Coordinates of N, CA and C in Angstrom, one line a residue:
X39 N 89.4 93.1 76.1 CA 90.1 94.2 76.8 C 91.5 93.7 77.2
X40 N 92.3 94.5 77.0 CA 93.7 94.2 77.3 C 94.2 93.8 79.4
X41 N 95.0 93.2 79.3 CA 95.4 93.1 80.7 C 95.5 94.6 81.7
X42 N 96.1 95.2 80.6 CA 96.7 96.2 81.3 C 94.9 97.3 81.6
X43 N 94.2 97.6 80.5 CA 92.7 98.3 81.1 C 92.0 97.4 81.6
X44 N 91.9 96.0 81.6 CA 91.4 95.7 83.1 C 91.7 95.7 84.0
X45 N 93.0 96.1 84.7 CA 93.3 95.6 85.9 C 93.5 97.3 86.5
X46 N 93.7 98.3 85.8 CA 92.8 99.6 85.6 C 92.0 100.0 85.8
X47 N 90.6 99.2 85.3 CA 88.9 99.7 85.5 C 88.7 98.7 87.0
X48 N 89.4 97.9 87.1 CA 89.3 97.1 88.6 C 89.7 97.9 89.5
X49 N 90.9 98.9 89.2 CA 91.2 99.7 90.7 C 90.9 100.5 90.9
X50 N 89.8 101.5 89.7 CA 89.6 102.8 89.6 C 87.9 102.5 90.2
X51 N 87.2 101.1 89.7 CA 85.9 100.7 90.7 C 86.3 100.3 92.1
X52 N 87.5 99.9 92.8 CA 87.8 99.9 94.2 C 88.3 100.7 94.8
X53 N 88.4 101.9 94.0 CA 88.7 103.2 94.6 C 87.7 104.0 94.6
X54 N 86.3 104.0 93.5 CA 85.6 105.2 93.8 C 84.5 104.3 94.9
X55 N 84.9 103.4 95.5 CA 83.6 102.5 96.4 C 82.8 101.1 96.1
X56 N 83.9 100.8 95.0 CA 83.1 99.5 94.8 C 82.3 99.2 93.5
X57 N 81.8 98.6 93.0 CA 80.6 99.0 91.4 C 79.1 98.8 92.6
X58 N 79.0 98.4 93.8 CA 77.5 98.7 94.7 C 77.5 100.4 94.7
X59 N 78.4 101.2 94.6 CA 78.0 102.9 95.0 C 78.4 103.0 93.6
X60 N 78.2 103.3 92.1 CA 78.3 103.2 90.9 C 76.8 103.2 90.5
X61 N 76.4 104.5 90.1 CA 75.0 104.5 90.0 C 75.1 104.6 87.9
X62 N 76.0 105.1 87.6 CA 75.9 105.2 86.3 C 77.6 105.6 85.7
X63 N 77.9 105.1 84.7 CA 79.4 105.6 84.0 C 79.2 105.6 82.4
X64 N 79.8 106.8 82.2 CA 79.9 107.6 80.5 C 80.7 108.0 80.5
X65 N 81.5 108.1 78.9 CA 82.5 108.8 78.9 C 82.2 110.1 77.4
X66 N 83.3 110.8 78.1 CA 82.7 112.6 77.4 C 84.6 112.8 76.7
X67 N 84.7 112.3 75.4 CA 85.9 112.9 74.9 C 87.4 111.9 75.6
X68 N 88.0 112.2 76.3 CA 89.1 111.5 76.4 C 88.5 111.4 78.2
X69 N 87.7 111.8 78.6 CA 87.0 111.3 80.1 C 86.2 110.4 80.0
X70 N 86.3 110.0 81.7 CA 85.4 108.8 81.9 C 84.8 109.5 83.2
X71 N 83.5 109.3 83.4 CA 82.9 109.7 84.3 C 82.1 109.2 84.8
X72 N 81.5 109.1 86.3 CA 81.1 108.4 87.2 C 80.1 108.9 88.2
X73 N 78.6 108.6 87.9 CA 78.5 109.5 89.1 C 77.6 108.4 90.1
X74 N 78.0 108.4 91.3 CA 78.2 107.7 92.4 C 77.1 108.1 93.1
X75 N 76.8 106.9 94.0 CA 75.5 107.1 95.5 C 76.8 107.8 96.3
X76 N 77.6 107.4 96.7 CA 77.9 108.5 98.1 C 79.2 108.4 97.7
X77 N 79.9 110.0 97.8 CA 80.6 110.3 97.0 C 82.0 110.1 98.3
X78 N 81.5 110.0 99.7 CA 82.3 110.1 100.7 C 83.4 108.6 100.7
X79 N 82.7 107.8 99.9 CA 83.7 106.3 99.6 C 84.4 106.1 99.0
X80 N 84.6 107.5 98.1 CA 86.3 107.7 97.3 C 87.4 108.0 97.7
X81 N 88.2 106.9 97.6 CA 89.3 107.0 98.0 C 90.3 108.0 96.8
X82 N 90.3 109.4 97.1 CA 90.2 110.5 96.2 C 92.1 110.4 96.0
X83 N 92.4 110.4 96.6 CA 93.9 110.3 97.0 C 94.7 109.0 95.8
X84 N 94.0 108.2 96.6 CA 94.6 106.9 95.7 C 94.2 107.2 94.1
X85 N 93.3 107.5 93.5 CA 93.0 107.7 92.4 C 94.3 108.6 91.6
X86 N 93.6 109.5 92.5 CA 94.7 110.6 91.8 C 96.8 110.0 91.4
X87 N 96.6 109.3 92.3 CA 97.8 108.9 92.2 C 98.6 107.7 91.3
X88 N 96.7 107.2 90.6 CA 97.5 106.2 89.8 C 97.8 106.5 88.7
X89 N 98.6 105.5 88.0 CA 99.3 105.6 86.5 C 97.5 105.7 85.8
X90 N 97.4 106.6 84.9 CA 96.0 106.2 83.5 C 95.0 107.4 84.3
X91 N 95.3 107.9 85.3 CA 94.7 108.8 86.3 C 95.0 109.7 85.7
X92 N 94.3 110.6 84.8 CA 94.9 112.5 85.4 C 94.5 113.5 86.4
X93 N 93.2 112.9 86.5 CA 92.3 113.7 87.8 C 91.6 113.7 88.3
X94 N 91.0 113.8 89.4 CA 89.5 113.3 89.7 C 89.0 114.6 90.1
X95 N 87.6 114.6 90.0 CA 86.9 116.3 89.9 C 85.5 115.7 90.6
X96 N 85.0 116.4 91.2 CA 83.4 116.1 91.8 C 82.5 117.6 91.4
X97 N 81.9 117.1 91.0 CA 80.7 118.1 90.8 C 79.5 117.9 91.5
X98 N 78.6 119.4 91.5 CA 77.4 119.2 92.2 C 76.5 119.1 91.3

């Protein structure tokens, strides 16, 4: 893995809560998707704002 996607999948797991709230991750097409024990420990803001980010979405 290159410097640049690891230091990427490092901030994108300290922003949705850590890999302890990371119950499962797949990716669907050009997404990557996460779905999480408690969804209240995403730091939804910061995500959105980084470079490699296009968007973060929660579903029920």
């Amino acid at each position: 893995m290159s410097q640049k996607y690891e230091k990427l999948s490092k901030e994108i797991i300290e922003k949705v809560g850590g890999s302890n709230n990371i119950n499962n991750v797949y990716h669907c097409q050009t997404r990557l998707r996460f779905k999480l024990i408690d969804e209240k420990k995403v730091n939804e803001e910061a995500l959105k704002n980084m470079d490699g980010v296009a968007t973060v979405l929660f579903s029920g």
